[in-house]
PDB file of C-alpha atoms in Angstrom:
ATOM      1  CA  VAL F   1       0.000   0.000   0.000  1.00  0.00           C
ATOM      2  CA  GLN F   2       1.206   3.496  -0.847  1.00  0.00           C
ATOM      3  CA  LEU F   3      -0.247   6.833   0.173  1.00  0.00           C
ATOM      4  CA  GLN F   4       0.167  10.214  -1.504  1.00  0.00           C
ATOM      5  CA  GLU F   5      -1.002  13.576  -0.175  1.00  0.00           C
ATOM      6  CA  SER F   6      -2.148  16.362  -2.476  1.00  0.00           C
ATOM      7  CA  GLY F   7      -3.600  19.832  -2.117  1.00  0.00           C
ATOM      8  CA  PRO F   8      -2.748  23.541  -2.051  1.00  0.00           C
ATOM      9  CA  GLY F   9       0.561  24.449  -0.477  1.00  0.00           C
ATOM     10  CA  LEU F  10      -0.628  27.920   0.509  1.00  0.00           C
ATOM     11  CA  VAL F  11      -3.821  28.806   2.351  1.00  0.00           C
ATOM     12  CA  LYS F  12      -4.936  32.240   3.521  1.00  0.00           C
ATOM     13  CA  PRO F  13      -5.723  32.864   7.183  1.00  0.00           C
ATOM     14  CA  SER F  14      -9.360  32.200   8.169  1.00  0.00           C
ATOM     15  CA  GLN F  15      -9.870  29.982   5.119  1.00  0.00           C
ATOM     16  CA  THR F  16     -10.255  26.193   4.971  1.00  0.00           C
ATOM     17  CA  LEU F  17      -7.324  23.864   4.373  1.00  0.00           C
ATOM     18  CA  SER F  18      -8.258  20.907   2.162  1.00  0.00           C
ATOM     19  CA  LEU F  19      -6.004  17.920   1.508  1.00  0.00           C
ATOM     20  CA  THR F  20      -6.548  14.571  -0.151  1.00  0.00           C
ATOM     21  CA  CYS F  21      -4.715  11.295   0.354  1.00  0.00           C
ATOM     22  CA  THR F  22      -4.786   8.840  -2.537  1.00  0.00           C
ATOM     23  CA  VAL F  23      -4.330   5.180  -1.628  1.00  0.00           C
ATOM     24  CA  SER F  24      -2.763   2.791  -4.138  1.00  0.00           C
ATOM     25  CA  GLY F  25      -2.074  -0.910  -3.859  1.00  0.00           C
ATOM     26  CA  GLY F  26      -5.006  -1.406  -1.515  1.00  0.00           C
ATOM     27  CA  SER F  27      -8.592  -0.313  -0.879  1.00  0.00           C
ATOM     28  CA  VAL F  28      -9.829   2.206   1.662  1.00  0.00           C
ATOM     29  CA  ARG F  29     -12.796  -0.143   2.152  1.00  0.00           C
ATOM     30  CA  SER F  30     -10.810  -3.238   3.035  1.00  0.00           C
ATOM     31  CA  GLY F  31      -9.703  -4.629   6.332  1.00  0.00           C
ATOM     32  CA  SER F  32      -9.970  -3.094   9.754  1.00  0.00           C
ATOM     33  CA  PHE F  33      -7.841  -0.072   9.107  1.00  0.00           C
ATOM     34  CA  TYR F  34      -8.147   3.553  10.050  1.00  0.00           C
ATOM     35  CA  TRP F  35      -7.075   6.259   7.630  1.00  0.00           C
ATOM     36  CA  SER F  36      -5.331   9.036   9.521  1.00  0.00           C
ATOM     37  CA  TRP F  37      -3.926  12.530   9.284  1.00  0.00           C
ATOM     38  CA  ILE F  38      -0.909  13.688  11.289  1.00  0.00           C
ATOM     39  CA  ARG F  39       0.897  17.019  11.071  1.00  0.00           C
ATOM     40  CA  GLN F  40       4.302  18.350  12.047  1.00  0.00           C
ATOM     41  CA  PRO F  41       5.260  22.029  12.275  1.00  0.00           C
ATOM     42  CA  ALA F  42       8.804  22.717  11.159  1.00  0.00           C
ATOM     43  CA  GLY F  43      11.287  21.649  13.817  1.00  0.00           C
ATOM     44  CA  LYS F  44       8.566  20.289  16.087  1.00  0.00           C
ATOM     45  CA  GLY F  45       6.948  16.988  16.947  1.00  0.00           C
ATOM     46  CA  LEU F  46       4.104  14.971  15.496  1.00  0.00           C
ATOM     47  CA  GLU F  47       0.474  15.869  16.216  1.00  0.00           C
ATOM     48  CA  TRP F  48      -2.345  13.443  15.470  1.00  0.00           C
ATOM     49  CA  ILE F  49      -5.230  15.243  13.772  1.00  0.00           C
ATOM     50  CA  GLY F  50      -7.769  12.469  13.425  1.00  0.00           C
ATOM     51  CA  ARG F  51      -8.815   9.304  11.620  1.00  0.00           C
ATOM     52  CA  ILE F  52     -11.646   7.650   9.770  1.00  0.00           C
ATOM     53  CA  TYR F  53     -12.543   3.983   9.870  1.00  0.00           C
ATOM     54  CA  THR F  54     -13.499   1.958   6.821  1.00  0.00           C
ATOM     55  CA  SER F  55     -17.107   2.203   8.027  1.00  0.00           C
ATOM     56  CA  GLY F  56     -16.910   6.004   7.949  1.00  0.00           C
ATOM     57  CA  SER F  57     -16.810   6.581  11.713  1.00  0.00           C
ATOM     58  CA  THR F  58     -14.324   9.216  12.848  1.00  0.00           C
ATOM     59  CA  ASN F  59     -12.159  10.175  15.828  1.00  0.00           C
ATOM     60  CA  TYR F  60     -10.603  13.630  16.127  1.00  0.00           C
ATOM     61  CA  ASN F  61      -7.955  15.223  18.303  1.00  0.00           C
ATOM     62  CA  PRO F  62      -9.989  17.052  20.980  1.00  0.00           C
ATOM     63  CA  SER F  63      -7.867  20.183  20.513  1.00  0.00           C
ATOM     64  CA  LEU F  64      -8.811  20.384  16.811  1.00  0.00           C
ATOM     65  CA  LYS F  65     -12.215  18.714  16.808  1.00  0.00           C
ATOM     66  CA  SER F  66     -14.260  21.868  16.267  1.00  0.00           C
ATOM     67  CA  ARG F  67     -12.385  22.649  13.040  1.00  0.00           C
ATOM     68  CA  VAL F  68     -11.654  19.217  11.523  1.00  0.00           C
ATOM     69  CA  THR F  69     -13.570  16.997   9.134  1.00  0.00           C
ATOM     70  CA  ILE F  70     -12.142  13.770   7.691  1.00  0.00           C
ATOM     71  CA  SER F  71     -14.071  11.994   4.970  1.00  0.00           C
ATOM     72  CA  LEU F  72     -13.753   8.905   2.793  1.00  0.00           C
ATOM     73  CA  ASP F  73     -14.314   8.683  -0.991  1.00  0.00           C
ATOM     74  CA  THR F  74     -14.430   4.988  -1.787  1.00  0.00           C
ATOM     75  CA  SER F  75     -15.084   5.596  -5.505  1.00  0.00           C
ATOM     76  CA  LYS F  76     -11.728   7.337  -5.814  1.00  0.00           C
ATOM     77  CA  ASN F  77      -9.935   5.298  -3.133  1.00  0.00           C
ATOM     78  CA  GLN F  78      -9.143   8.489  -1.286  1.00  0.00           C
ATOM     79  CA  PHE F  79      -9.684  10.127   2.060  1.00  0.00           C
ATOM     80  CA  SER F  80      -9.637  13.824   2.788  1.00  0.00           C
ATOM     81  CA  LEU F  81      -8.941  16.407   5.474  1.00  0.00           C
ATOM     82  CA  ARG F  82     -10.663  19.737   5.907  1.00  0.00           C
ATOM     83  CA  LEU F  83      -9.428  22.153   8.579  1.00  0.00           C
ATOM     84  CA  SER F  84     -11.402  25.358   8.890  1.00  0.00           C
ATOM     85  CA  SER F  85     -10.508  28.833  10.154  1.00  0.00           C
ATOM     86  CA  VAL F  86      -6.786  28.288   9.759  1.00  0.00           C
ATOM     87  CA  THR F  87      -4.124  30.507  11.297  1.00  0.00           C
ATOM     88  CA  ALA F  88      -0.349  30.635  11.034  1.00  0.00           C
ATOM     89  CA  ALA F  89      -0.236  28.009  13.795  1.00  0.00           C
ATOM     90  CA  ASP F  90      -1.647  25.494  11.298  1.00  0.00           C
ATOM     91  CA  THR F  91       1.436  25.829   9.076  1.00  0.00           C
ATOM     92  CA  ALA F  92       2.986  22.368   9.016  1.00  0.00           C
ATOM     93  CA  MET F  93       3.923  19.283   7.052  1.00  0.00           C
ATOM     94  CA  TYR F  94       0.758  17.202   6.764  1.00  0.00           C
ATOM     95  CA  TYR F  95       1.031  13.420   6.535  1.00  0.00           C
ATOM     96  CA  CYS F  96      -1.589  10.821   5.776  1.00  0.00           C
ATOM     97  CA  ALA F  97      -1.116   7.302   7.084  1.00  0.00           C
ATOM     98  CA  SER F  98      -2.844   3.979   7.482  1.00  0.00           C
ATOM     99  CA  SER F  99      -3.312   2.943  11.085  1.00  0.00           C
ATOM    100  CA  TYR F 100      -4.489  -0.122  12.951  1.00  0.00           C
ATOM    101  CA  ASP F 101      -5.747  -0.708  16.466  1.00  0.00           C
ATOM    102  CA  TYR F 102      -4.599  -4.100  17.715  1.00  0.00           C
ATOM    103  CA  ALA F 103      -6.348  -5.715  20.653  1.00  0.00           C
ATOM    104  CA  TRP F 104      -5.865  -9.317  21.800  1.00  0.00           C
ATOM    105  CA  GLY F 105      -6.184 -10.112  25.473  1.00  0.00           C
ATOM    106  CA  SER F 106      -4.133  -7.545  27.355  1.00  0.00           C
ATOM    107  CA  ASP F 107      -2.095  -6.636  24.260  1.00  0.00           C
ATOM    108  CA  ARG F 108      -3.359  -3.326  22.875  1.00  0.00           C
ATOM    109  CA  TYR F 109      -1.589  -0.876  20.640  1.00  0.00           C
ATOM    110  CA  THR F 110      -1.959   1.364  17.613  1.00  0.00           C
ATOM    111  CA  TRP F 111       0.467   1.642  14.761  1.00  0.00           C
ATOM    112  CA  PHE F 112       0.793   3.936  11.742  1.00  0.00           C
ATOM    113  CA  ASP F 113       2.169   2.304   8.602  1.00  0.00           C
ATOM    114  CA  PRO F 114       2.649   3.188   5.841  1.00  0.00           C
ATOM    115  CA  TRP F 115       2.899   6.977   5.737  1.00  0.00           C
ATOM    116  CA  GLY F 116       2.654   9.301   2.796  1.00  0.00           C
ATOM    117  CA  GLN F 117       5.672  11.449   1.994  1.00  0.00           C
ATOM    118  CA  GLY F 118       3.948  14.524   3.407  1.00  0.00           C
ATOM    119  CA  THR F 119       2.838  17.826   1.953  1.00  0.00           C
ATOM    120  CA  LEU F 120       3.818  21.234   3.282  1.00  0.00           C
ATOM    121  CA  VAL F 121       0.985  23.650   3.925  1.00  0.00           C
ATOM    122  CA  THR F 122       1.741  27.272   4.708  1.00  0.00           C
ATOM    123  CA  VAL F 123      -0.900  29.610   6.098  1.00  0.00           C
ATOM    124  CA  SER F 124      -0.139  33.133   5.001  1.00  0.00           C
ATOM    125  CA  SER F 125      -1.810  36.074   3.334  1.00  0.00           C
TER     126      SER F 125
ATOM    127  CA  SER Z   1      -3.108  11.435  31.793  1.00  0.00           C
ATOM    128  CA  SER Z   2      -3.110  11.897  28.034  1.00  0.00           C
ATOM    129  CA  GLU Z   3       0.535  12.760  27.564  1.00  0.00           C
ATOM    130  CA  LEU Z   4       3.656  10.896  26.544  1.00  0.00           C
ATOM    131  CA  THR Z   5       6.979  12.319  27.718  1.00  0.00           C
ATOM    132  CA  GLN Z   6      10.291  11.772  25.933  1.00  0.00           C
ATOM    133  CA  ASP Z   7      13.744  13.186  26.598  1.00  0.00           C
ATOM    134  CA  PRO Z   8      14.411  15.844  23.918  1.00  0.00           C
ATOM    135  CA  ALA Z   9      17.891  14.596  23.072  1.00  0.00           C
ATOM    136  CA  VAL Z  10      20.100  11.580  23.650  1.00  0.00           C
ATOM    137  CA  SER Z  11      23.567  10.752  22.369  1.00  0.00           C
ATOM    138  CA  VAL Z  12      25.436   7.477  21.985  1.00  0.00           C
ATOM    139  CA  ALA Z  13      28.923   6.510  20.872  1.00  0.00           C
ATOM    140  CA  LEU Z  14      29.142   4.506  17.685  1.00  0.00           C
ATOM    141  CA  GLY Z  15      28.639   0.808  18.427  1.00  0.00           C
ATOM    142  CA  GLN Z  16      27.344   1.352  21.943  1.00  0.00           C
ATOM    143  CA  THR Z  17      23.865   0.717  23.328  1.00  0.00           C
ATOM    144  CA  VAL Z  18      21.301   3.450  23.858  1.00  0.00           C
ATOM    145  CA  ARG Z  19      17.856   3.448  25.437  1.00  0.00           C
ATOM    146  CA  ILE Z  20      15.203   5.978  24.444  1.00  0.00           C
ATOM    147  CA  THR Z  21      12.279   6.224  26.843  1.00  0.00           C
ATOM    148  CA  CYS Z  22       8.626   7.238  26.631  1.00  0.00           C
ATOM    149  CA  GLN Z  23       6.633   7.816  29.803  1.00  0.00           C
ATOM    150  CA  GLY Z  24       2.896   8.096  30.315  1.00  0.00           C
ATOM    151  CA  ASP Z  25       0.002   6.644  32.276  1.00  0.00           C
ATOM    152  CA  SER Z  26      -1.633   5.225  29.128  1.00  0.00           C
ATOM    153  CA  LEU Z  27       1.354   2.902  28.721  1.00  0.00           C
ATOM    154  CA  ARG Z  28      -0.017   0.847  31.597  1.00  0.00           C
ATOM    155  CA  THR Z  29      -2.848  -0.093  29.208  1.00  0.00           C
ATOM    156  CA  TYR Z  30      -1.407   0.276  25.706  1.00  0.00           C
ATOM    157  CA  TYR Z  31       1.978  -0.699  24.332  1.00  0.00           C
ATOM    158  CA  ALA Z  32       3.963   2.121  22.775  1.00  0.00           C
ATOM    159  CA  THR Z  33       4.706   2.104  19.073  1.00  0.00           C
ATOM    160  CA  TRP Z  34       8.012   3.595  17.907  1.00  0.00           C
ATOM    161  CA  TYR Z  35       8.896   5.545  14.767  1.00  0.00           C
ATOM    162  CA  GLN Z  36      12.180   6.721  13.305  1.00  0.00           C
ATOM    163  CA  GLN Z  37      12.221   9.979  11.367  1.00  0.00           C
ATOM    164  CA  LYS Z  38      15.324  10.919   9.441  1.00  0.00           C
ATOM    165  CA  LEU Z  39      15.887  14.470   8.248  1.00  0.00           C
ATOM    166  CA  GLY Z  40      13.488  15.420   5.486  1.00  0.00           C
ATOM    167  CA  GLN Z  41      11.647  12.104   5.544  1.00  0.00           C
ATOM    168  CA  ALA Z  42       8.321  10.829   6.796  1.00  0.00           C
ATOM    169  CA  PRO Z  43       8.342   8.797  10.009  1.00  0.00           C
ATOM    170  CA  ALA Z  44       8.869   5.062   9.634  1.00  0.00           C
ATOM    171  CA  LEU Z  45       7.594   2.313  11.938  1.00  0.00           C
ATOM    172  CA  VAL Z  46      10.389   0.530  13.829  1.00  0.00           C
ATOM    173  CA  ILE Z  47       8.757  -1.240  16.806  1.00  0.00           C
ATOM    174  CA  TYR Z  48       5.133  -2.158  17.516  1.00  0.00           C
ATOM    175  CA  GLY Z  49       3.409  -4.166  20.207  1.00  0.00           C
ATOM    176  CA  LYS Z  50       5.344  -5.969  22.915  1.00  0.00           C
ATOM    177  CA  ASN Z  51       8.520  -6.091  20.791  1.00  0.00           C
ATOM    178  CA  ASN Z  52       7.786  -6.553  17.092  1.00  0.00           C
ATOM    179  CA  ARG Z  53       9.843  -5.248  14.176  1.00  0.00           C
ATOM    180  CA  PRO Z  54       8.484  -4.682  10.669  1.00  0.00           C
ATOM    181  CA  SER Z  55      10.407  -6.414   7.924  1.00  0.00           C
ATOM    182  CA  GLY Z  56      13.559  -4.513   7.045  1.00  0.00           C
ATOM    183  CA  ILE Z  57      14.173  -3.137  10.536  1.00  0.00           C
ATOM    184  CA  PRO Z  58      17.491  -4.434  11.935  1.00  0.00           C
ATOM    185  CA  ASP Z  59      17.381  -6.643  15.017  1.00  0.00           C
ATOM    186  CA  ARG Z  60      19.529  -4.153  16.916  1.00  0.00           C
ATOM    187  CA  PHE Z  61      16.212  -2.324  17.548  1.00  0.00           C
ATOM    188  CA  SER Z  62      14.104  -3.694  20.392  1.00  0.00           C
ATOM    189  CA  GLY Z  63      11.260  -2.524  22.597  1.00  0.00           C
ATOM    190  CA  SER Z  64      10.208  -3.111  26.182  1.00  0.00           C
ATOM    191  CA  THR Z  65       7.774  -1.755  28.771  1.00  0.00           C
ATOM    192  CA  SER Z  66       7.902  -1.477  32.539  1.00  0.00           C
ATOM    193  CA  GLY Z  67       5.015   0.150  34.356  1.00  0.00           C
ATOM    194  CA  ASN Z  68       4.315   3.505  32.712  1.00  0.00           C
ATOM    195  CA  THR Z  69       7.596   3.612  30.786  1.00  0.00           C
ATOM    196  CA  ALA Z  70       8.287   2.202  27.344  1.00  0.00           C
ATOM    197  CA  SER Z  71      11.815   1.911  26.016  1.00  0.00           C
ATOM    198  CA  LEU Z  72      13.345   1.635  22.584  1.00  0.00           C
ATOM    199  CA  THR Z  73      16.817   0.107  22.775  1.00  0.00           C
ATOM    200  CA  ILE Z  74      19.394   0.204  20.009  1.00  0.00           C
ATOM    201  CA  THR Z  75      22.136  -2.332  20.669  1.00  0.00           C
ATOM    202  CA  GLY Z  76      25.258  -1.379  18.747  1.00  0.00           C
ATOM    203  CA  ALA Z  77      24.128   1.971  17.369  1.00  0.00           C
ATOM    204  CA  GLN Z  78      25.169   2.780  13.814  1.00  0.00           C
ATOM    205  CA  ALA Z  79      25.693   6.134  12.147  1.00  0.00           C
ATOM    206  CA  GLU Z  80      22.526   5.604  10.103  1.00  0.00           C
ATOM    207  CA  ASP Z  81      20.484   5.383  13.319  1.00  0.00           C
ATOM    208  CA  GLU Z  82      20.919   9.109  13.893  1.00  0.00           C
ATOM    209  CA  ALA Z  83      17.371  10.421  13.687  1.00  0.00           C
ATOM    210  CA  ASP Z  84      14.372  11.626  15.659  1.00  0.00           C
ATOM    211  CA  TYR Z  85      12.416   8.921  17.439  1.00  0.00           C
ATOM    212  CA  TYR Z  86       8.758   9.206  18.397  1.00  0.00           C
ATOM    213  CA  CYS Z  87       6.503   7.006  20.489  1.00  0.00           C
ATOM    214  CA  ASN Z  88       2.734   6.842  20.219  1.00  0.00           C
ATOM    215  CA  SER Z  89      -0.069   5.274  22.189  1.00  0.00           C
ATOM    216  CA  ARG Z  90      -3.748   5.922  22.829  1.00  0.00           C
ATOM    217  CA  ASP Z  91      -5.120   8.220  25.482  1.00  0.00           C
ATOM    218  CA  SER Z  92      -7.066   7.111  28.542  1.00  0.00           C
ATOM    219  CA  SER Z  93     -10.370   7.106  26.613  1.00  0.00           C
ATOM    220  CA  GLY Z  94      -8.888   4.775  24.010  1.00  0.00           C
ATOM    221  CA  ASN Z  95     -10.455   6.817  21.229  1.00  0.00           C
ATOM    222  CA  HIS Z  96      -7.619   9.217  20.537  1.00  0.00           C
ATOM    223  CA  VAL Z  97      -4.007   8.793  19.527  1.00  0.00           C
ATOM    224  CA  ILE Z  98      -1.188  10.608  21.292  1.00  0.00           C
ATOM    225  CA  PHE Z  99       2.448  11.094  20.348  1.00  0.00           C
ATOM    226  CA  GLY Z 100       5.460  11.770  22.502  1.00  0.00           C
ATOM    227  CA  GLY Z 101       7.407  14.953  21.846  1.00  0.00           C
ATOM    228  CA  GLY Z 102      10.245  13.063  20.177  1.00  0.00           C
ATOM    229  CA  THR Z 103      13.882  12.312  21.016  1.00  0.00           C
ATOM    230  CA  LYS Z 104      16.755  13.457  18.823  1.00  0.00           C
ATOM    231  CA  LEU Z 105      19.392  10.735  18.763  1.00  0.00           C
ATOM    232  CA  THR Z 106      22.972  11.732  17.965  1.00  0.00           C
ATOM    233  CA  VAL Z 107      25.513   9.014  17.181  1.00  0.00           C
ATOM    234  CA  LEU Z 108      28.988  10.230  18.099  1.00  0.00           C
TER     235      LEU Z 108
END
């Protein structure tokens, strides 16, 4: 499976950031996977934005929940991110990734693999 | 708590062993997953679960957990291991993912 992000590299403050992740070598409808967005401001750490399950159910980072929408387009084998009312603080490298929640007995964990190469989004007028 | 704490920077001499730690209450419930991020690249999975390596990850990488602390150990660090390392887990609700702040590993 390979993932590739696409979308505008420059967004004006107060507008909506929109990115798409195209999945190849696999289907967004298959398996028990989540399709996730993670971002990373320059020189800083990773921040999970949210994820969508193959069924369409979503989980969002509580700190971004009011501004985030993640959706699935099974006809195009893509999933998308919309982040509204952006400010300079939303400037970051945005990654899409496949993730999986494993649970068997007391063994529980979540992994992200594979990742897209990332796309840089700058918020500026 | 819904936080994972990592030391910002760690250094190791070439060929020596280094341990990178990740601390948080959620690690009493969920194993940490570890990622390596080299400069200008996307993160890559290196350890998941109790101590599992994806194919292609050298066996000098290993993982362990004790209480609320997860550790990534590199036994015989190589120059190519110089990178940022991140842990992730789920928060106390189980519905959200959290990442540690990352550890910059320097191989001397």
